[in-house]
Amino acid sequence: MEMTMRWYTKNYDTVTLEQIRQTAYVKGVITMLYDKQPGDLWTQEEIHALKEEVEAAGLHISGIESVNVSDAIKTGSKDRDKDIDTYIKCLENLGKEDIHTVCYNFMPVFDWTRTELARVRPDGSTVLAYTQEAVDAIKPEEMFDSIKGNMNGSVMPGWEPERMAHVKELFELYKDVDENKLFENLVYFLNAIMPVCDKYNINMAIHPDDPAWSVFGLPRIITNKANIQKMLKAVDNPHNGVTLCTGSLGTNLSNDLPDLIRSIPGRIHFAHVRNLFFHSPTNFEESAHLSTDGTFDMYEIVKALYDIGFDGPIRPDHGRMIWGEKAMPGYGLYDRALGAAYICGLWESIDKAESRDGAKKLTY
């Protein structure tokens, strides 16, 4: 595996490339052209300039998160083929710049949903949190207003003010899109882009739905082992794969994360590893990465990735806000750096145990 950290570019991120490099174990960043809207073209010149900036800091681009998929593609509206053609051009330009991993999602309206961005934990740290009761008590168009005051001045992906201003219209777009239709539109999209992925060896890594159930009645299709296997079988190309996000799939406590990992070897192209603490099945908060602070056995998760030979980029996911840091919620430097160190420590201990038997060698 390759340890990475997400970086939102210098105009949007409080964390600098220099700070990321000084963590020592992080060699690459997961980044994007943050000012692009779904359906926009990513030019090769723009990608190249971003790549040069990252490399000048002694790092490299390990992957892109995200080249966002337009609502026309997700709903299958009349503009989807035009937007797919633009998406193909984006992938082609990334391939020309030697970038080979793209994380994306196929979630309607909200890319992810949290009802709190700064829940205070017993140790005084603050975290993102979710309660179904809060969702049930609020109108969709009020969601953004309920959390925008805790964004610490940032523009959070999937919750851009310009997009949230049109929530009612977005819900109207999806009124006739159920899970079957959304799945058909995903397959249509994947079949259309696989030729350019084959040409440039680009791994498409779909991000699971977060949380892993319907929110406000919107369809959700990447939620569990069965649905993921169905998607991989429908477009049975090695470049069609998954972002293994423990914090998204893990929102549904019926998902056995180590088992899911072992069920799709070779199709996990990217991994987000984080932990959650549950008060009830529909009331959870994000926690420190270590097993004892949350619900998941992080050793078993990392061991499963190791056992299937995962060698792609991995990153600590949402961290706590600690030590007085002010940053985009979930994306400060300090707790993510602790999380990266913890994951590397687990990987090293597993690798050394296996290496005593002449097995794999340390790769991060």
PDB file of C-alpha atoms in Angstrom, residues 116-344:
ATOM      1  CA  GLU A 116     -23.359  17.609  13.041  1.00  0.00           C
ATOM      2  CA  LEU A 117     -19.904  18.809  12.019  1.00  0.00           C
ATOM      3  CA  ALA A 118     -18.569  19.550  15.492  1.00  0.00           C
ATOM      4  CA  ARG A 119     -20.032  17.148  18.059  1.00  0.00           C
ATOM      5  CA  VAL A 120     -17.971  17.461  21.232  1.00  0.00           C
ATOM      6  CA  ARG A 121     -16.546  14.172  22.491  1.00  0.00           C
ATOM      7  CA  PRO A 122     -15.633  13.456  26.142  1.00  0.00           C
ATOM      8  CA  ASP A 123     -11.969  14.354  25.504  1.00  0.00           C
ATOM      9  CA  GLY A 124     -12.945  17.782  24.146  1.00  0.00           C
ATOM     10  CA  SER A 125     -12.218  16.965  20.501  1.00  0.00           C
ATOM     11  CA  THR A 126     -14.938  17.611  17.931  1.00  0.00           C
ATOM     12  CA  VAL A 127     -16.099  15.260  15.184  1.00  0.00           C
ATOM     13  CA  LEU A 128     -18.623  14.773  12.421  1.00  0.00           C
ATOM     14  CA  ALA A 129     -21.729  12.887  13.576  1.00  0.00           C
ATOM     15  CA  TYR A 130     -25.079  11.586  12.342  1.00  0.00           C
ATOM     16  CA  THR A 131     -28.426  10.847  13.916  1.00  0.00           C
ATOM     17  CA  GLN A 132     -31.373   9.580  11.911  1.00  0.00           C
ATOM     18  CA  GLU A 133     -33.741  11.395  14.256  1.00  0.00           C
ATOM     19  CA  ALA A 134     -32.228  14.731  13.193  1.00  0.00           C
ATOM     20  CA  VAL A 135     -32.654  13.859   9.516  1.00  0.00           C
ATOM     21  CA  ASP A 136     -36.254  12.806  10.063  1.00  0.00           C
ATOM     22  CA  ALA A 137     -36.999  16.105  11.789  1.00  0.00           C
ATOM     23  CA  ILE A 138     -35.678  18.418   9.077  1.00  0.00           C
ATOM     24  CA  LYS A 139     -36.575  19.301   5.493  1.00  0.00           C
ATOM     25  CA  PRO A 140     -33.892  18.529   2.871  1.00  0.00           C
ATOM     26  CA  GLU A 141     -33.620  22.181   1.860  1.00  0.00           C
ATOM     27  CA  GLU A 142     -32.798  23.059   5.475  1.00  0.00           C
ATOM     28  CA  MET A 143     -29.892  20.629   5.812  1.00  0.00           C
ATOM     29  CA  PHE A 144     -27.227  23.009   4.561  1.00  0.00           C
ATOM     30  CA  ASP A 145     -28.364  25.856   6.805  1.00  0.00           C
ATOM     31  CA  SER A 146     -28.263  23.508   9.799  1.00  0.00           C
ATOM     32  CA  ILE A 147     -24.558  22.724   9.390  1.00  0.00           C
ATOM     33  CA  LYS A 148     -22.968  25.602   7.454  1.00  0.00           C
ATOM     34  CA  GLY A 149     -22.091  27.478  10.643  1.00  0.00           C
ATOM     35  CA  ASN A 150     -19.652  24.734  11.633  1.00  0.00           C
ATOM     36  CA  MET A 151     -17.678  24.535   8.386  1.00  0.00           C
ATOM     37  CA  ASN A 152     -14.899  26.764   9.775  1.00  0.00           C
ATOM     38  CA  GLY A 153     -15.050  28.977   6.708  1.00  0.00           C
ATOM     39  CA  SER A 154     -14.362  26.097   4.333  1.00  0.00           C
ATOM     40  CA  VAL A 155     -16.205  24.908   1.243  1.00  0.00           C
ATOM     41  CA  MET A 156     -16.952  21.252   1.877  1.00  0.00           C
ATOM     42  CA  PRO A 157     -17.110  18.842  -1.069  1.00  0.00           C
ATOM     43  CA  GLY A 158     -20.659  17.926  -2.001  1.00  0.00           C
ATOM     44  CA  TRP A 159     -22.028  20.841   0.048  1.00  0.00           C
ATOM     45  CA  GLU A 160     -21.021  23.775  -2.115  1.00  0.00           C
ATOM     46  CA  PRO A 161     -23.374  26.742  -1.424  1.00  0.00           C
ATOM     47  CA  GLU A 162     -24.114  27.181  -5.132  1.00  0.00           C
ATOM     48  CA  ARG A 163     -25.296  23.581  -5.348  1.00  0.00           C
ATOM     49  CA  MET A 164     -27.202  23.611  -2.062  1.00  0.00           C
ATOM     50  CA  ALA A 165     -29.142  26.673  -3.211  1.00  0.00           C
ATOM     51  CA  HIS A 166     -30.898  24.391  -5.693  1.00  0.00           C
ATOM     52  CA  VAL A 167     -31.744  21.446  -3.450  1.00  0.00           C
ATOM     53  CA  LYS A 168     -35.452  21.548  -4.310  1.00  0.00           C
ATOM     54  CA  GLU A 169     -34.692  21.410  -8.020  1.00  0.00           C
ATOM     55  CA  LEU A 170     -32.233  18.565  -7.446  1.00  0.00           C
ATOM     56  CA  PHE A 171     -34.859  16.543  -5.618  1.00  0.00           C
ATOM     57  CA  GLU A 172     -37.213  17.142  -8.530  1.00  0.00           C
ATOM     58  CA  LEU A 173     -34.607  15.761 -10.929  1.00  0.00           C
ATOM     59  CA  TYR A 174     -34.464  12.507  -8.977  1.00  0.00           C
ATOM     60  CA  LYS A 175     -38.195  12.069  -8.331  1.00  0.00           C
ATOM     61  CA  ASP A 176     -38.507   9.222 -10.882  1.00  0.00           C
ATOM     62  CA  VAL A 177     -35.100   7.643 -10.175  1.00  0.00           C
ATOM     63  CA  ASP A 178     -35.288   4.559  -7.996  1.00  0.00           C
ATOM     64  CA  GLU A 179     -32.475   2.164  -7.088  1.00  0.00           C
ATOM     65  CA  ASN A 180     -32.913   0.104 -10.258  1.00  0.00           C
ATOM     66  CA  LYS A 181     -32.809   3.148 -12.502  1.00  0.00           C
ATOM     67  CA  LEU A 182     -29.823   4.616 -10.677  1.00  0.00           C
ATOM     68  CA  PHE A 183     -27.982   1.301 -11.018  1.00  0.00           C
ATOM     69  CA  GLU A 184     -28.774   1.145 -14.749  1.00  0.00           C
ATOM     70  CA  ASN A 185     -27.413   4.671 -15.178  1.00  0.00           C
ATOM     71  CA  LEU A 186     -24.232   3.721 -13.312  1.00  0.00           C
ATOM     72  CA  VAL A 187     -23.689   0.706 -15.568  1.00  0.00           C
ATOM     73  CA  TYR A 188     -24.318   2.855 -18.662  1.00  0.00           C
ATOM     74  CA  PHE A 189     -21.710   5.349 -17.452  1.00  0.00           C
ATOM     75  CA  LEU A 190     -19.129   2.684 -16.625  1.00  0.00           C
ATOM     76  CA  ASN A 191     -19.522   0.897 -19.950  1.00  0.00           C
ATOM     77  CA  ALA A 192     -19.001   4.205 -21.742  1.00  0.00           C
ATOM     78  CA  ILE A 193     -15.770   5.101 -19.908  1.00  0.00           C
ATOM     79  CA  MET A 194     -14.075   1.697 -19.729  1.00  0.00           C
ATOM     80  CA  PRO A 195     -12.349   2.039 -23.150  1.00  0.00           C
ATOM     81  CA  VAL A 196     -10.451   5.169 -22.054  1.00  0.00           C
ATOM     82  CA  CYS A 197      -9.683   3.507 -18.708  1.00  0.00           C
ATOM     83  CA  ASP A 198      -8.255   0.508 -20.556  1.00  0.00           C
ATOM     84  CA  LYS A 199      -6.195   2.750 -22.816  1.00  0.00           C
ATOM     85  CA  TYR A 200      -4.617   4.756 -19.983  1.00  0.00           C
ATOM     86  CA  ASN A 201      -4.762   2.131 -17.203  1.00  0.00           C
ATOM     87  CA  ILE A 202      -7.081   4.246 -15.063  1.00  0.00           C
ATOM     88  CA  ASN A 203      -8.689   2.554 -12.082  1.00  0.00           C
ATOM     89  CA  MET A 204     -12.166   3.886 -11.341  1.00  0.00           C
ATOM     90  CA  ALA A 205     -12.889   3.473  -7.623  1.00  0.00           C
ATOM     91  CA  ILE A 206     -16.506   4.123  -6.689  1.00  0.00           C
ATOM     92  CA  HIS A 207     -17.038   5.502  -3.198  1.00  0.00           C
ATOM     93  CA  PRO A 208     -19.735   3.808  -1.102  1.00  0.00           C
ATOM     94  CA  ASP A 209     -22.854   5.702  -0.105  1.00  0.00           C
ATOM     95  CA  ASP A 210     -22.563   7.551   3.182  1.00  0.00           C
ATOM     96  CA  PRO A 211     -24.517   6.619   5.198  1.00  0.00           C
ATOM     97  CA  ALA A 212     -25.245   3.215   3.709  1.00  0.00           C
ATOM     98  CA  TRP A 213     -29.019   3.647   3.579  1.00  0.00           C
ATOM     99  CA  SER A 214     -31.571   5.949   2.002  1.00  0.00           C
ATOM    100  CA  VAL A 215     -31.589   9.541   3.218  1.00  0.00           C
ATOM    101  CA  PHE A 216     -34.679  11.686   2.550  1.00  0.00           C
ATOM    102  CA  GLY A 217     -35.998   8.846   0.389  1.00  0.00           C
ATOM    103  CA  LEU A 218     -33.148   9.135  -2.132  1.00  0.00           C
ATOM    104  CA  PRO A 219     -31.923   5.874  -3.657  1.00  0.00           C
ATOM    105  CA  ARG A 220     -28.658   4.326  -2.451  1.00  0.00           C
ATOM    106  CA  ILE A 221     -26.967   1.507  -4.372  1.00  0.00           C
ATOM    107  CA  ILE A 222     -23.351   1.110  -3.152  1.00  0.00           C
ATOM    108  CA  THR A 223     -24.160   0.078   0.390  1.00  0.00           C
ATOM    109  CA  ASN A 224     -23.139  -3.535   1.039  1.00  0.00           C
ATOM    110  CA  LYS A 225     -21.283  -6.618  -0.210  1.00  0.00           C
ATOM    111  CA  ALA A 226     -24.095  -7.874  -2.422  1.00  0.00           C
ATOM    112  CA  ASN A 227     -24.604  -4.540  -4.180  1.00  0.00           C
ATOM    113  CA  ILE A 228     -20.878  -4.023  -4.697  1.00  0.00           C
ATOM    114  CA  GLN A 229     -20.464  -7.493  -6.165  1.00  0.00           C
ATOM    115  CA  LYS A 230     -23.472  -6.868  -8.420  1.00  0.00           C
ATOM    116  CA  MET A 231     -21.860  -3.661  -9.712  1.00  0.00           C
ATOM    117  CA  LEU A 232     -18.480  -5.338 -10.311  1.00  0.00           C
ATOM    118  CA  LYS A 233     -20.132  -8.223 -12.144  1.00  0.00           C
ATOM    119  CA  ALA A 234     -22.283  -5.915 -14.290  1.00  0.00           C
ATOM    120  CA  VAL A 235     -19.131  -4.233 -15.643  1.00  0.00           C
ATOM    121  CA  ASP A 236     -16.577  -6.990 -15.254  1.00  0.00           C
ATOM    122  CA  ASN A 237     -13.478  -4.993 -16.086  1.00  0.00           C
ATOM    123  CA  PRO A 238     -10.500  -4.832 -13.691  1.00  0.00           C
ATOM    124  CA  HIS A 239     -10.520  -1.037 -14.018  1.00  0.00           C
ATOM    125  CA  ASN A 240     -14.023  -0.953 -12.543  1.00  0.00           C
ATOM    126  CA  GLY A 241     -13.385  -1.085  -8.825  1.00  0.00           C
ATOM    127  CA  VAL A 242     -14.141   0.259  -5.400  1.00  0.00           C
ATOM    128  CA  THR A 243     -12.917   2.764  -2.865  1.00  0.00           C
ATOM    129  CA  LEU A 244     -13.014   0.713   0.326  1.00  0.00           C
ATOM    130  CA  CYS A 245     -14.294   3.309   2.803  1.00  0.00           C
ATOM    131  CA  THR A 246     -14.678   1.727   6.218  1.00  0.00           C
ATOM    132  CA  GLY A 247     -16.450   4.781   7.589  1.00  0.00           C
ATOM    133  CA  SER A 248     -19.142   4.711   4.903  1.00  0.00           C
ATOM    134  CA  LEU A 249     -19.761   0.979   4.596  1.00  0.00           C
ATOM    135  CA  GLY A 250     -19.348   0.700   8.351  1.00  0.00           C
ATOM    136  CA  THR A 251     -22.330   2.981   8.994  1.00  0.00           C
ATOM    137  CA  ASN A 252     -24.398  -0.162   8.489  1.00  0.00           C
ATOM    138  CA  LEU A 253     -23.383  -2.444  11.332  1.00  0.00           C
ATOM    139  CA  SER A 254     -24.519  -5.515   9.392  1.00  0.00           C
ATOM    140  CA  ASN A 255     -21.605  -5.021   6.982  1.00  0.00           C
ATOM    141  CA  ASP A 256     -18.692  -7.325   7.879  1.00  0.00           C
ATOM    142  CA  LEU A 257     -15.830  -5.160   6.667  1.00  0.00           C
ATOM    143  CA  PRO A 258     -12.971  -7.736   6.674  1.00  0.00           C
ATOM    144  CA  ASP A 259     -15.223 -10.257   4.910  1.00  0.00           C
ATOM    145  CA  LEU A 260     -16.263  -7.678   2.320  1.00  0.00           C
ATOM    146  CA  ILE A 261     -12.617  -6.823   1.643  1.00  0.00           C
ATOM    147  CA  ARG A 262     -11.707 -10.470   1.119  1.00  0.00           C
ATOM    148  CA  SER A 263     -14.680 -10.976  -1.211  1.00  0.00           C
ATOM    149  CA  ILE A 264     -13.381  -8.589  -3.902  1.00  0.00           C
ATOM    150  CA  PRO A 265      -9.603  -9.084  -4.267  1.00  0.00           C
ATOM    151  CA  GLY A 266      -8.104  -7.078  -7.086  1.00  0.00           C
ATOM    152  CA  ARG A 267     -11.069  -4.720  -7.270  1.00  0.00           C
ATOM    153  CA  ILE A 268     -10.234  -2.432  -4.342  1.00  0.00           C
ATOM    154  CA  HIS A 269      -8.263   0.364  -5.975  1.00  0.00           C
ATOM    155  CA  PHE A 270      -8.225   2.843  -3.103  1.00  0.00           C
ATOM    156  CA  ALA A 271      -8.878   2.672   0.639  1.00  0.00           C
ATOM    157  CA  HIS A 272     -10.220   5.149   3.187  1.00  0.00           C
ATOM    158  CA  VAL A 273      -9.586   3.751   6.655  1.00  0.00           C
ATOM    159  CA  ARG A 274     -11.299   5.290   9.678  1.00  0.00           C
ATOM    160  CA  ASN A 275     -13.304   4.338  12.735  1.00  0.00           C
ATOM    161  CA  LEU A 276     -16.777   5.150  14.068  1.00  0.00           C
ATOM    162  CA  PHE A 277     -18.284   5.073  17.527  1.00  0.00           C
ATOM    163  CA  PHE A 278     -21.951   4.070  17.736  1.00  0.00           C
ATOM    164  CA  HIS A 279     -24.447   5.169  20.373  1.00  0.00           C
ATOM    165  CA  SER A 280     -27.138   3.264  18.466  1.00  0.00           C
ATOM    166  CA  PRO A 281     -27.343   1.804  14.929  1.00  0.00           C
ATOM    167  CA  THR A 282     -28.479   5.192  13.594  1.00  0.00           C
ATOM    168  CA  ASN A 283     -26.583   7.498  15.966  1.00  0.00           C
ATOM    169  CA  PHE A 284     -22.844   7.466  15.341  1.00  0.00           C
ATOM    170  CA  GLU A 285     -19.875   9.774  15.508  1.00  0.00           C
ATOM    171  CA  GLU A 286     -16.409   9.651  14.038  1.00  0.00           C
ATOM    172  CA  SER A 287     -13.592   8.752  16.389  1.00  0.00           C
ATOM    173  CA  ALA A 288      -9.848   8.449  16.567  1.00  0.00           C
ATOM    174  CA  HIS A 289      -8.562   5.796  14.173  1.00  0.00           C
ATOM    175  CA  LEU A 290      -7.432   3.284  16.780  1.00  0.00           C
ATOM    176  CA  SER A 291      -9.666   0.290  17.484  1.00  0.00           C
ATOM    177  CA  THR A 292     -10.246   1.037  21.165  1.00  0.00           C
ATOM    178  CA  ASP A 293     -11.741   4.469  20.459  1.00  0.00           C
ATOM    179  CA  GLY A 294     -14.457   3.194  18.157  1.00  0.00           C
ATOM    180  CA  THR A 295     -16.440   0.169  17.042  1.00  0.00           C
ATOM    181  CA  PHE A 296     -14.296  -1.403  14.324  1.00  0.00           C
ATOM    182  CA  ASP A 297     -11.360  -3.774  14.718  1.00  0.00           C
ATOM    183  CA  MET A 298      -8.850  -1.795  12.702  1.00  0.00           C
ATOM    184  CA  TYR A 299      -6.229  -4.533  12.898  1.00  0.00           C
ATOM    185  CA  GLU A 300      -8.587  -6.975  11.170  1.00  0.00           C
ATOM    186  CA  ILE A 301      -9.467  -4.411   8.495  1.00  0.00           C
ATOM    187  CA  VAL A 302      -5.817  -3.681   7.689  1.00  0.00           C
ATOM    188  CA  LYS A 303      -4.998  -7.401   7.869  1.00  0.00           C
ATOM    189  CA  ALA A 304      -7.709  -8.150   5.296  1.00  0.00           C
ATOM    190  CA  LEU A 305      -6.278  -5.513   2.944  1.00  0.00           C
ATOM    191  CA  TYR A 306      -2.812  -6.999   3.440  1.00  0.00           C
ATOM    192  CA  ASP A 307      -4.045 -10.542   2.848  1.00  0.00           C
ATOM    193  CA  ILE A 308      -5.603  -9.721  -0.541  1.00  0.00           C
ATOM    194  CA  GLY A 309      -2.382  -8.044  -1.668  1.00  0.00           C
ATOM    195  CA  PHE A 310      -3.764  -4.519  -1.706  1.00  0.00           C
ATOM    196  CA  ASP A 311      -1.066  -2.239  -3.118  1.00  0.00           C
ATOM    197  CA  GLY A 312      -2.986   0.922  -3.945  1.00  0.00           C
ATOM    198  CA  PRO A 313      -3.218   4.286  -2.210  1.00  0.00           C
ATOM    199  CA  ILE A 314      -4.661   4.330   1.289  1.00  0.00           C
ATOM    200  CA  ARG A 315      -5.435   7.338   3.435  1.00  0.00           C
ATOM    201  CA  PRO A 316      -6.593   8.117   6.926  1.00  0.00           C
ATOM    202  CA  ASP A 317     -10.074   9.458   6.551  1.00  0.00           C
ATOM    203  CA  HIS A 318     -11.975  12.011   8.602  1.00  0.00           C
ATOM    204  CA  GLY A 319     -10.085  12.952  11.719  1.00  0.00           C
ATOM    205  CA  ARG A 320     -11.074  14.661  14.939  1.00  0.00           C
ATOM    206  CA  MET A 321     -10.405  18.336  15.498  1.00  0.00           C
ATOM    207  CA  ILE A 322      -7.791  18.333  18.247  1.00  0.00           C
ATOM    208  CA  TRP A 323      -5.220  20.674  19.850  1.00  0.00           C
ATOM    209  CA  GLY A 324      -7.145  23.802  18.896  1.00  0.00           C
ATOM    210  CA  GLU A 325      -6.818  23.279  15.156  1.00  0.00           C
ATOM    211  CA  LYS A 326      -9.277  25.100  12.882  1.00  0.00           C
ATOM    212  CA  ALA A 327      -9.732  23.457   9.506  1.00  0.00           C
ATOM    213  CA  MET A 328     -12.291  21.894   7.214  1.00  0.00           C
ATOM    214  CA  PRO A 329     -14.229  19.534   9.517  1.00  0.00           C
ATOM    215  CA  GLY A 330     -12.643  16.092   9.378  1.00  0.00           C
ATOM    216  CA  TYR A 331      -9.659  17.327   7.392  1.00  0.00           C
ATOM    217  CA  GLY A 332      -7.275  18.908   9.838  1.00  0.00           C
ATOM    218  CA  LEU A 333      -3.635  17.889   9.921  1.00  0.00           C
ATOM    219  CA  TYR A 334      -3.105  16.607  13.448  1.00  0.00           C
ATOM    220  CA  ASP A 335      -5.522  13.736  13.898  1.00  0.00           C
ATOM    221  CA  ARG A 336      -5.156  12.555  10.316  1.00  0.00           C
ATOM    222  CA  ALA A 337      -1.381  12.430  10.824  1.00  0.00           C
ATOM    223  CA  LEU A 338      -1.942  10.336  13.950  1.00  0.00           C
ATOM    224  CA  GLY A 339      -4.259   8.096  11.947  1.00  0.00           C
ATOM    225  CA  ALA A 340      -1.713   7.639   9.165  1.00  0.00           C
ATOM    226  CA  ALA A 341       0.955   6.701  11.724  1.00  0.00           C
ATOM    227  CA  TYR A 342      -1.395   4.198  13.340  1.00  0.00           C
ATOM    228  CA  ILE A 343      -2.311   2.538  10.025  1.00  0.00           C
ATOM    229  CA  CYS A 344       1.362   2.353   9.031  1.00  0.00           C
TER     230      CYS A 344
END
